[in-house]
CSV table of N, CA and C and ligand atoms in Angstrom, one decimal:
chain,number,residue,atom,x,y,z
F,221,UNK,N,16.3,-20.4,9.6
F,221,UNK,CA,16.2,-21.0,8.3
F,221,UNK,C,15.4,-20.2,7.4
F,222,UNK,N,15.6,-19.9,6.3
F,222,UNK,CA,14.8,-19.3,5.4
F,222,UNK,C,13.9,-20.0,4.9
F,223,UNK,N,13.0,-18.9,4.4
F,223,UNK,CA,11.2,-19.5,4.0
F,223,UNK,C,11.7,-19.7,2.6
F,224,UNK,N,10.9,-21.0,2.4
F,224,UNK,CA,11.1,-20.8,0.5
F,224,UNK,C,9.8,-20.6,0.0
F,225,UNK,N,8.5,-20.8,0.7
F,225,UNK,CA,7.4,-20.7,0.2
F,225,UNK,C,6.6,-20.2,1.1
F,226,UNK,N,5.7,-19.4,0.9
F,226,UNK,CA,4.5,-18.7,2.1
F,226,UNK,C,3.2,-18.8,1.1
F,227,UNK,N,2.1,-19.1,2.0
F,227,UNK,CA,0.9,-19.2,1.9
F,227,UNK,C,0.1,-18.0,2.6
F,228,UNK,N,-0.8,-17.4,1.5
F,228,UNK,CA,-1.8,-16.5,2.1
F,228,UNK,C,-3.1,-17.3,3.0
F,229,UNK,N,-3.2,-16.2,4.2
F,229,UNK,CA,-4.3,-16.7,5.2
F,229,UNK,C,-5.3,-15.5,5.1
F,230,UNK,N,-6.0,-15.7,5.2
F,230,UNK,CA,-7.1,-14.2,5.2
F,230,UNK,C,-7.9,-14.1,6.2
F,231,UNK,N,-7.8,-13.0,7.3
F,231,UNK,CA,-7.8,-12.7,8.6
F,231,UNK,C,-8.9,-11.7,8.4
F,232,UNK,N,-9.8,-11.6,9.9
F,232,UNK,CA,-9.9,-10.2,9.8
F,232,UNK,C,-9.5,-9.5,10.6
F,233,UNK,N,-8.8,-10.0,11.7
F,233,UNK,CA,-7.7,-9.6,13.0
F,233,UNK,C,-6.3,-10.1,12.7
F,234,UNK,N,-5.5,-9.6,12.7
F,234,UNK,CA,-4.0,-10.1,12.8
F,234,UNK,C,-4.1,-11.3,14.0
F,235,UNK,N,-3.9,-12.2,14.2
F,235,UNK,CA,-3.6,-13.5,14.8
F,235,UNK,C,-2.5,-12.8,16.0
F,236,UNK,N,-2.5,-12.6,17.5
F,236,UNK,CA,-1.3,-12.4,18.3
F,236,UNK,C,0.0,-13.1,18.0
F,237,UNK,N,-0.3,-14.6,17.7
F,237,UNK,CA,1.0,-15.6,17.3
F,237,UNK,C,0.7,-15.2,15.9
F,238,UNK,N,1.7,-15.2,15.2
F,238,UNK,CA,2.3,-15.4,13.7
F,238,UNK,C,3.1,-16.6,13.6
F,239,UNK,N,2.7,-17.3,12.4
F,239,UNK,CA,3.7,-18.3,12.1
F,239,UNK,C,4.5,-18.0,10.7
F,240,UNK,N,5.1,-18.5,11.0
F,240,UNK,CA,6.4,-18.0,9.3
F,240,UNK,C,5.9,-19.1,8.3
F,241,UNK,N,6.5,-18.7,7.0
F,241,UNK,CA,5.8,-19.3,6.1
F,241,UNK,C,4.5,-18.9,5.8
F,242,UNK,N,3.5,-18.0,6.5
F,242,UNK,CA,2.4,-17.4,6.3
F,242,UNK,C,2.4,-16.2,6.6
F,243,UNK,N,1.3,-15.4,5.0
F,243,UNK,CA,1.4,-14.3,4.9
F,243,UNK,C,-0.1,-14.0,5.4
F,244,UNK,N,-0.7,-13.0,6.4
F,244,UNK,CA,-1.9,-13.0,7.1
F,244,UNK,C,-2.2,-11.8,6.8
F,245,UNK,N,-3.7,-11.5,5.8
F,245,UNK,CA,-3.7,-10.5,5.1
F,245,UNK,C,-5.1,-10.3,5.4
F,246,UNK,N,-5.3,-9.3,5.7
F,246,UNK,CA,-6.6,-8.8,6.3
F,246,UNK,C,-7.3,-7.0,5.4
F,247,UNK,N,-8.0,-8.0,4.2
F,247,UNK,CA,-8.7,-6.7,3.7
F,247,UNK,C,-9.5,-5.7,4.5
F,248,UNK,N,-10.1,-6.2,5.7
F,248,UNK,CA,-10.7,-5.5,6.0
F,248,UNK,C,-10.0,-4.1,7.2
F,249,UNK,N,-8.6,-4.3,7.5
F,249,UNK,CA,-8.1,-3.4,8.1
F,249,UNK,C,-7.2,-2.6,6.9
F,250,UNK,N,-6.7,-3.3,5.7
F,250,UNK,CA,-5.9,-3.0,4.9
F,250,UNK,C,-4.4,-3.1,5.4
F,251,UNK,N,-4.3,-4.4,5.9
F,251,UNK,CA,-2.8,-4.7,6.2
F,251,UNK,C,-2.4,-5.9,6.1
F,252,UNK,N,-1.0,-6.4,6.1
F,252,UNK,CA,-0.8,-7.7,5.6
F,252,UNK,C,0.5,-7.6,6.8
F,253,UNK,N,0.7,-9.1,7.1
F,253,UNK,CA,2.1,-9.4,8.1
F,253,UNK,C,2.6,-10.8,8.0
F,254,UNK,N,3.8,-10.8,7.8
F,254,UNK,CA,4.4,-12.1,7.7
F,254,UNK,C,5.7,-12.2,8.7
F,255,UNK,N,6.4,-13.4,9.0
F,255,UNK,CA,7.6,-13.1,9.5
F,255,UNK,C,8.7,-13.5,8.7
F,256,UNK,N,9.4,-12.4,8.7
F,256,UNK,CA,10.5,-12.5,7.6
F,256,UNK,C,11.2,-13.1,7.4
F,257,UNK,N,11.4,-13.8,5.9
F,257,UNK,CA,11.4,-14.6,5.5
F,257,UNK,C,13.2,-15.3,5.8
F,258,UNK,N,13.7,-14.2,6.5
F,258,UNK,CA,14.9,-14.9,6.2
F,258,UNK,C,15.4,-15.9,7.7
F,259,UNK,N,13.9,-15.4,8.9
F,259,UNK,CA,14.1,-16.6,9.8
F,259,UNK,C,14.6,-16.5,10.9
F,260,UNK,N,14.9,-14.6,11.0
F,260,UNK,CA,15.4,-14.1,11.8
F,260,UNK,C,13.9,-13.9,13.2
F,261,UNK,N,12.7,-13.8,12.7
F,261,UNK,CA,11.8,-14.0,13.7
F,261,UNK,C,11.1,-12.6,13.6
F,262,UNK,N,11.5,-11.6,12.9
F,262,UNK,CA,11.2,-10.2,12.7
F,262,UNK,C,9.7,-10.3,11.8
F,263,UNK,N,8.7,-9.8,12.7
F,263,UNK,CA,7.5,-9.3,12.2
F,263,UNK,C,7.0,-8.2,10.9
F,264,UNK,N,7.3,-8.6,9.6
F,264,UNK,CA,7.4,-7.3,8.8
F,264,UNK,C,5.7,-7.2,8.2
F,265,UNK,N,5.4,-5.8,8.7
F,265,UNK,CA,3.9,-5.2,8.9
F,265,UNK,C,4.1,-4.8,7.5
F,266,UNK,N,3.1,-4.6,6.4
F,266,UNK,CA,3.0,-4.5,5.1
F,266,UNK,C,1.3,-3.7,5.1
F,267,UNK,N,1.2,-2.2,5.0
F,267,UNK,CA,-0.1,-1.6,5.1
F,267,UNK,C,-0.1,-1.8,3.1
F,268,UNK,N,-1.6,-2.2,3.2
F,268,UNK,CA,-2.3,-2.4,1.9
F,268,UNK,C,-2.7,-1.0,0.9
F,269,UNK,N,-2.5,-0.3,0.3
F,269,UNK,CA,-2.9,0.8,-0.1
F,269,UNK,C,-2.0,1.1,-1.6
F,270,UNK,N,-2.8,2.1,-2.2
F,270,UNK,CA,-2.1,2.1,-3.8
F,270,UNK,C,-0.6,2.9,-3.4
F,271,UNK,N,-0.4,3.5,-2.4
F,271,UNK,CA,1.2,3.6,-2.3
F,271,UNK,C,2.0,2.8,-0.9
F,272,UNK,N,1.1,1.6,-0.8
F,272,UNK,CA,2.4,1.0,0.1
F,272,UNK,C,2.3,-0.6,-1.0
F,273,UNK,N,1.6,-1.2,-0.1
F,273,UNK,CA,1.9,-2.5,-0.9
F,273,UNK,C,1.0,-3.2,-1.6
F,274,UNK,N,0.3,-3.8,-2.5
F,274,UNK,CA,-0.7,-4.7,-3.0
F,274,UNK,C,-0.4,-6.2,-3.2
F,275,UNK,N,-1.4,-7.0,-3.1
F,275,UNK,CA,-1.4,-8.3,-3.1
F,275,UNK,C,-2.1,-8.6,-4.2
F,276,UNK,N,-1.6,-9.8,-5.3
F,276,UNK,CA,-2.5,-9.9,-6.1
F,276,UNK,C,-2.7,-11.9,-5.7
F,277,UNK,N,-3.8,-12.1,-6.1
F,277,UNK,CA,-3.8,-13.8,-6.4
F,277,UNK,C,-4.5,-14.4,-7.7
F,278,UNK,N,-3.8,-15.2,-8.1
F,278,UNK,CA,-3.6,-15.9,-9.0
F,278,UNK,C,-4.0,-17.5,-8.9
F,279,UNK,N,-4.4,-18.2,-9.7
F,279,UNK,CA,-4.3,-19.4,-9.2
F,279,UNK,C,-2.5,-20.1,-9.0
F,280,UNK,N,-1.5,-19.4,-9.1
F,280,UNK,CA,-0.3,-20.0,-8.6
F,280,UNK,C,-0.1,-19.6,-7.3
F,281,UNK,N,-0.9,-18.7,-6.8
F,281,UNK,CA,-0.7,-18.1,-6.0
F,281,UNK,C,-0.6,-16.5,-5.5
F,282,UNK,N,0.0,-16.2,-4.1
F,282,UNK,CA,-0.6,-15.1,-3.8
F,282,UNK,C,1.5,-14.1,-4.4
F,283,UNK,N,1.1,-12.7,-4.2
F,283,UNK,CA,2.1,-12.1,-4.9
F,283,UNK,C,2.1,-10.7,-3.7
F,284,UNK,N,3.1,-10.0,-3.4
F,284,UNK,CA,2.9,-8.8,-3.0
F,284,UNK,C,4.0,-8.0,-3.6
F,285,UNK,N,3.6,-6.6,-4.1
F,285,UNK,CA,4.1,-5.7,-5.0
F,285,UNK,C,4.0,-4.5,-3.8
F,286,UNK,N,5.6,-3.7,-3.7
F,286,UNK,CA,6.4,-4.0,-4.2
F,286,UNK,C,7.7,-5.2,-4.0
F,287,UNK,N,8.3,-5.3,-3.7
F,287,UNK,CA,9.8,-6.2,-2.9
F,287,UNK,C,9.6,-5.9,-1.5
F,288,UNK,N,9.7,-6.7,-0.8
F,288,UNK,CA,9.8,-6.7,1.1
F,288,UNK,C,11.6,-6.3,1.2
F,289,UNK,N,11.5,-5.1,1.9
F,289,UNK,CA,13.2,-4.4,2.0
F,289,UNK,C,13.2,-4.1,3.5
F,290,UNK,N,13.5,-5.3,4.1
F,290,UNK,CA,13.5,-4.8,5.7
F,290,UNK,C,14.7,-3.8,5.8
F,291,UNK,N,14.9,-3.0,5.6
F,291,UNK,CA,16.2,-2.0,5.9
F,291,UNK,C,16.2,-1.6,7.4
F,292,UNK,N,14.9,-1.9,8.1
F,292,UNK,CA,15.6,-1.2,9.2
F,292,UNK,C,15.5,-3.0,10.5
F,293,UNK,N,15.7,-3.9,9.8
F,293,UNK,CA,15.9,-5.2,11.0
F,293,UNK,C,18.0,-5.1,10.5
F,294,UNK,N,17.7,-6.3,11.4
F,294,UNK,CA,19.6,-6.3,11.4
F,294,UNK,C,19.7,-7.4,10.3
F,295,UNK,N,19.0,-8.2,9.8
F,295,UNK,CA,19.4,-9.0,8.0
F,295,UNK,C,19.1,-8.5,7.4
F,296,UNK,N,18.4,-7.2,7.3
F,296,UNK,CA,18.5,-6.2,6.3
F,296,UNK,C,17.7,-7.5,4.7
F,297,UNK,N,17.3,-8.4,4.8
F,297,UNK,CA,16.2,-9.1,3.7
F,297,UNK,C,16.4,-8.2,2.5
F,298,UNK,N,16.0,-8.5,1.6
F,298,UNK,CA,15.3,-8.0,0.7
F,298,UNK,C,14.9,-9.1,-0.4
F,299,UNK,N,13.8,-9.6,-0.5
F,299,UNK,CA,12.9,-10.8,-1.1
F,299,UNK,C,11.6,-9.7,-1.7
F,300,UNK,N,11.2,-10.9,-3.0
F,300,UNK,CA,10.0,-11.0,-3.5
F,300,UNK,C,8.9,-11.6,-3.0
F,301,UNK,N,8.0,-11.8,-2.8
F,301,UNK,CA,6.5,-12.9,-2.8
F,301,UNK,C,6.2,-13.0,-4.0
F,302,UNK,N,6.5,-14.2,-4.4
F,302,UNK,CA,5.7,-14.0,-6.0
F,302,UNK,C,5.1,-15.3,-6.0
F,303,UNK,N,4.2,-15.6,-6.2
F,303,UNK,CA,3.2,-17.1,-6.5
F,303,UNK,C,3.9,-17.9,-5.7
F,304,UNK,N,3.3,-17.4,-4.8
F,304,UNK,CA,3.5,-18.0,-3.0
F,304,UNK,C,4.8,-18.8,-2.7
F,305,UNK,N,5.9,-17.7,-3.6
F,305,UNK,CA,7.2,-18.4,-3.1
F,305,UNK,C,8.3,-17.1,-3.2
F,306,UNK,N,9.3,-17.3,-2.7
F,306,UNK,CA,10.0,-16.1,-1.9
F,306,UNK,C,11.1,-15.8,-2.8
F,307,UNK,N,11.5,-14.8,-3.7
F,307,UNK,CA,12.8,-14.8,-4.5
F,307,UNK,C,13.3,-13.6,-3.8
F,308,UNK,N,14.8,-14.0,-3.7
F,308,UNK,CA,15.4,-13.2,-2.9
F,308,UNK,C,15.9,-12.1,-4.2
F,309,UNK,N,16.4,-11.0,-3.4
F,309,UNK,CA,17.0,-10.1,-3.9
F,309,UNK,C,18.7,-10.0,-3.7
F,310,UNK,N,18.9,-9.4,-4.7
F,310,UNK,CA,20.7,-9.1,-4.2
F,310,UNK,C,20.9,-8.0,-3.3
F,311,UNK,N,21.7,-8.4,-2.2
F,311,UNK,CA,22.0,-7.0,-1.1
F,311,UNK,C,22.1,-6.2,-1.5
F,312,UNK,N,21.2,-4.9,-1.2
F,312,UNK,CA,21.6,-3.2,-1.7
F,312,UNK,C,22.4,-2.9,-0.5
F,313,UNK,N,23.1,-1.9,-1.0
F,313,UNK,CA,24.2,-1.2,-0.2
F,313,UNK,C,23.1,-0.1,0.3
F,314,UNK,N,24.2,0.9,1.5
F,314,UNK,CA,23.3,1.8,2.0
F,314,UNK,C,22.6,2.9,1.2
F,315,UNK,N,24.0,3.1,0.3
F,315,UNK,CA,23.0,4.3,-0.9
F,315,UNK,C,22.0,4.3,-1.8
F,316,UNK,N,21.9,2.8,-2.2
F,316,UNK,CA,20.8,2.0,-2.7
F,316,UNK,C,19.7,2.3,-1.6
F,317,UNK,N,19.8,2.0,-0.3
F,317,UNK,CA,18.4,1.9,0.2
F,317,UNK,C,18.1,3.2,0.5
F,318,UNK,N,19.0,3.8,0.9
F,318,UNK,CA,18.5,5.5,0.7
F,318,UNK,C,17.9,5.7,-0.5
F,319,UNK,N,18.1,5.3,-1.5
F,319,UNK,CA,17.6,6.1,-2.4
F,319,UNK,C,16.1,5.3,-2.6
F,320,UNK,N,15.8,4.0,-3.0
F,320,UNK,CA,14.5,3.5,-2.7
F,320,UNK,C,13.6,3.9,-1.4
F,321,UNK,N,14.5,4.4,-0.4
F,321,UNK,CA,13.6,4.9,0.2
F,321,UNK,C,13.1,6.4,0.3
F,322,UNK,N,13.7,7.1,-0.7
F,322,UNK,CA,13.7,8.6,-1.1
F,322,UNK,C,12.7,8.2,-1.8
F,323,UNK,N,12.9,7.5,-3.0
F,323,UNK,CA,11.8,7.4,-4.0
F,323,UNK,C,10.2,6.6,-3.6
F,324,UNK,N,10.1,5.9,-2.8
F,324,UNK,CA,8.9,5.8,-1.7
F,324,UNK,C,8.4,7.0,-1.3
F,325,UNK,N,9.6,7.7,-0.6
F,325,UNK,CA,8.6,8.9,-0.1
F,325,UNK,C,8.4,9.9,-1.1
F,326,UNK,N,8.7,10.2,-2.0
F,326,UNK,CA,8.8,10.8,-2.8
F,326,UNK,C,7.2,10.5,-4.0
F,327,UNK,N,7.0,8.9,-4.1
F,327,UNK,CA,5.7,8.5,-4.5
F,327,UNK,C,4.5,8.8,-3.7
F,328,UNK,N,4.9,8.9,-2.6
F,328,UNK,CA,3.5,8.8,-1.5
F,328,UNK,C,3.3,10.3,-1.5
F,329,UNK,N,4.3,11.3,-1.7
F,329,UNK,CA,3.5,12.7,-1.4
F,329,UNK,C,3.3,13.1,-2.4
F,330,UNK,N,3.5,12.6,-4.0
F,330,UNK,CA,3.1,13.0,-5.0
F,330,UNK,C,1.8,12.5,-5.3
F,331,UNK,N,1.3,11.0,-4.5
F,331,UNK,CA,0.0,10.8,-4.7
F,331,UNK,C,-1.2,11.7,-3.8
F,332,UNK,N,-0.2,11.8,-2.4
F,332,UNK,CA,-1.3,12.9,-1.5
F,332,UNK,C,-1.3,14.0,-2.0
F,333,UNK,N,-0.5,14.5,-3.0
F,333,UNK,CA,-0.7,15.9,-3.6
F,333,UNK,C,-2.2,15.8,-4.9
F,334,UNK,N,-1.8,14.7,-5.8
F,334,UNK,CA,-3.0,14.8,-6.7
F,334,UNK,C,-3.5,14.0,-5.8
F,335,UNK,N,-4.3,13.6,-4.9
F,335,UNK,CA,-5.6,13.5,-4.7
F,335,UNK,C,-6.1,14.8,-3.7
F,336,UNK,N,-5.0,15.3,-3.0
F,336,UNK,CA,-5.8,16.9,-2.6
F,336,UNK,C,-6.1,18.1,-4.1
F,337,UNK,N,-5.5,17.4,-4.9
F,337,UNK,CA,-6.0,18.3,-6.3
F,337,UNK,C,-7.1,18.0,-6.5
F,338,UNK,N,-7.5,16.7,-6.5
F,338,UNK,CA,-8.9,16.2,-7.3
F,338,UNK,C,-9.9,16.5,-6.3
F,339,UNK,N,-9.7,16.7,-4.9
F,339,UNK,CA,-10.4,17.2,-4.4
F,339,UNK,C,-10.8,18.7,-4.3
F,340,UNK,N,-9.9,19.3,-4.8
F,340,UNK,CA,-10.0,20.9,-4.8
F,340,UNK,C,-10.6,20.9,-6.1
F,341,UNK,N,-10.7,20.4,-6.9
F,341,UNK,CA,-11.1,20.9,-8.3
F,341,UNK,C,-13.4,20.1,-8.2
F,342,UNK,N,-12.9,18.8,-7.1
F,342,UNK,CA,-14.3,18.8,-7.1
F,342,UNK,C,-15.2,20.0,-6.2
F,343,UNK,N,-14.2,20.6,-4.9
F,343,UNK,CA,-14.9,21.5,-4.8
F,343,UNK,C,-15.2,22.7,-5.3
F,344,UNK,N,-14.2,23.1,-6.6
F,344,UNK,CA,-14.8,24.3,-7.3
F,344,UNK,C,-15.7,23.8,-8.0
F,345,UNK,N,-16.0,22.5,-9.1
F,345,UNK,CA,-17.1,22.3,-9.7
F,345,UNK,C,-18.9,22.1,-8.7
F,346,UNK,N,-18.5,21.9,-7.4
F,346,UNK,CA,-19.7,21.9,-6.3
F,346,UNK,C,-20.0,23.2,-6.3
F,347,UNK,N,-19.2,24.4,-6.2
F,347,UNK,CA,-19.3,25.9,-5.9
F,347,UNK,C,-20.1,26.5,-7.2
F,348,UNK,N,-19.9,25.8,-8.2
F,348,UNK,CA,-19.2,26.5,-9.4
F,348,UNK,C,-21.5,26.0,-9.6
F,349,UNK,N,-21.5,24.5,-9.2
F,349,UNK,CA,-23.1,24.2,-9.7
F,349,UNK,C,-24.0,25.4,-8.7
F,350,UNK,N,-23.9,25.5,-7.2
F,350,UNK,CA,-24.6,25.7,-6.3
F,350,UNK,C,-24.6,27.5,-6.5
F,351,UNK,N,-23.4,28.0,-7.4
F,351,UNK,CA,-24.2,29.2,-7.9
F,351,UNK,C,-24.6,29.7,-8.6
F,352,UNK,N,-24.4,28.6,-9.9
F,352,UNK,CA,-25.5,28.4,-10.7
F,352,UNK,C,-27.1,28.3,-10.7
F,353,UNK,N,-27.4,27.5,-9.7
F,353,UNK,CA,-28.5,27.2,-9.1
F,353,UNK,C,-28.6,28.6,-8.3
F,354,UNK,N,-28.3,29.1,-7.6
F,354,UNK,CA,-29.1,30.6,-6.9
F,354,UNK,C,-29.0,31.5,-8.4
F,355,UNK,N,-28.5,31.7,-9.3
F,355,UNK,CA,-28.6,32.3,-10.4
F,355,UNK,C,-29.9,32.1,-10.9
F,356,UNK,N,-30.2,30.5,-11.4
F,356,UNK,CA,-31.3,30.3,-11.9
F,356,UNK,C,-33.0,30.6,-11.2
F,357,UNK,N,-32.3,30.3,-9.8
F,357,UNK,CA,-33.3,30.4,-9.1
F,357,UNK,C,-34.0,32.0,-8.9
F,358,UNK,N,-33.0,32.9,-8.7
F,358,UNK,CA,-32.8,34.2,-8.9
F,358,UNK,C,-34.0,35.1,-10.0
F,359,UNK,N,-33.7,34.1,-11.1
F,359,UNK,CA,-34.1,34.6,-12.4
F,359,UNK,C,-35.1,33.6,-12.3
F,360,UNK,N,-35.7,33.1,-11.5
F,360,UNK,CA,-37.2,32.5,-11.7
F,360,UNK,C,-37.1,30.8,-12.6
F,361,UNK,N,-36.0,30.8,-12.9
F,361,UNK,CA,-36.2,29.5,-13.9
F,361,UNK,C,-36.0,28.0,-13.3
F,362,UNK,N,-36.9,27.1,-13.6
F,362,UNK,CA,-36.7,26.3,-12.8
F,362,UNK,C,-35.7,25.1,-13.3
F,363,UNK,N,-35.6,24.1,-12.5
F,363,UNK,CA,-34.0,23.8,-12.2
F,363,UNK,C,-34.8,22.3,-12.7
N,177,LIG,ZN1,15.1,-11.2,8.7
């Protein structure tokens, strides 16, 4: 039977049993899990992070961004969580989910690229202070 509404629980272990109709969301591991919504009994694991999924709450309730797209169970789902109630999606075909799943991967390596940038650029401004300082220091002036 399908879920019409799920309630967030806030864990800080995933619970062994899962009950449906609840979304069990655990900031402190950064993961969220519910059983899919459409009743089939399938466990859909949801990792928390700026490129997988985010939860917001509201007083209507709780929300998860982006769409839940089980593509790889056999009902193939695809639902919303939005203020703790479940709106379904219209079936995508296969070339639809290929491609949302191209563009997933395609977001996630473009964010691990700029954040290895912002890290290269902080270590040339660290290089860039620390030979500054043996310059200054060099030349006697104090820091
Ligand atoms: Zn299902």
């Amino acid at each position: 039977m399908r879920v019409k509404q799920i309630t967030p629980v806030f864990v800080e272990f995933i619970p062994e049993q899962i009950e449906s109709g609840k979304l069990y969301i655990s900031d402190e591991y950064e993961i969220a899990i519910h059983k899919c919504c459409c009743g089939c009994g399938e466990e859909v694991v949801t990792p928390l992070s700026p490129v997988d999924w985010r939860y917001t709450i509201t007083s209507h309730g709780v929300s998860l961004f982006p769409s839940i797209g089980n593509w790889k169970y056999r009902c193939k789902s695809h639902y919303f969580i939005q203020d703790n109630g479940v709106l379904w999606a219209k079936g995508m075909s296969p070339a639809q989910i290929q491609r949302v799943e191209q563009q997933d991967l395609s977001d996630k390596q473009r964010y691990i690229r700029e954040r290895n940038e912002q890290h290269n650029t902080f270590d040339l401004f660290r290089l860039i202070a620390s030979v500054w300082n043996r310059v200054k220091r060099f030349f006697g002036f104090k820091s």
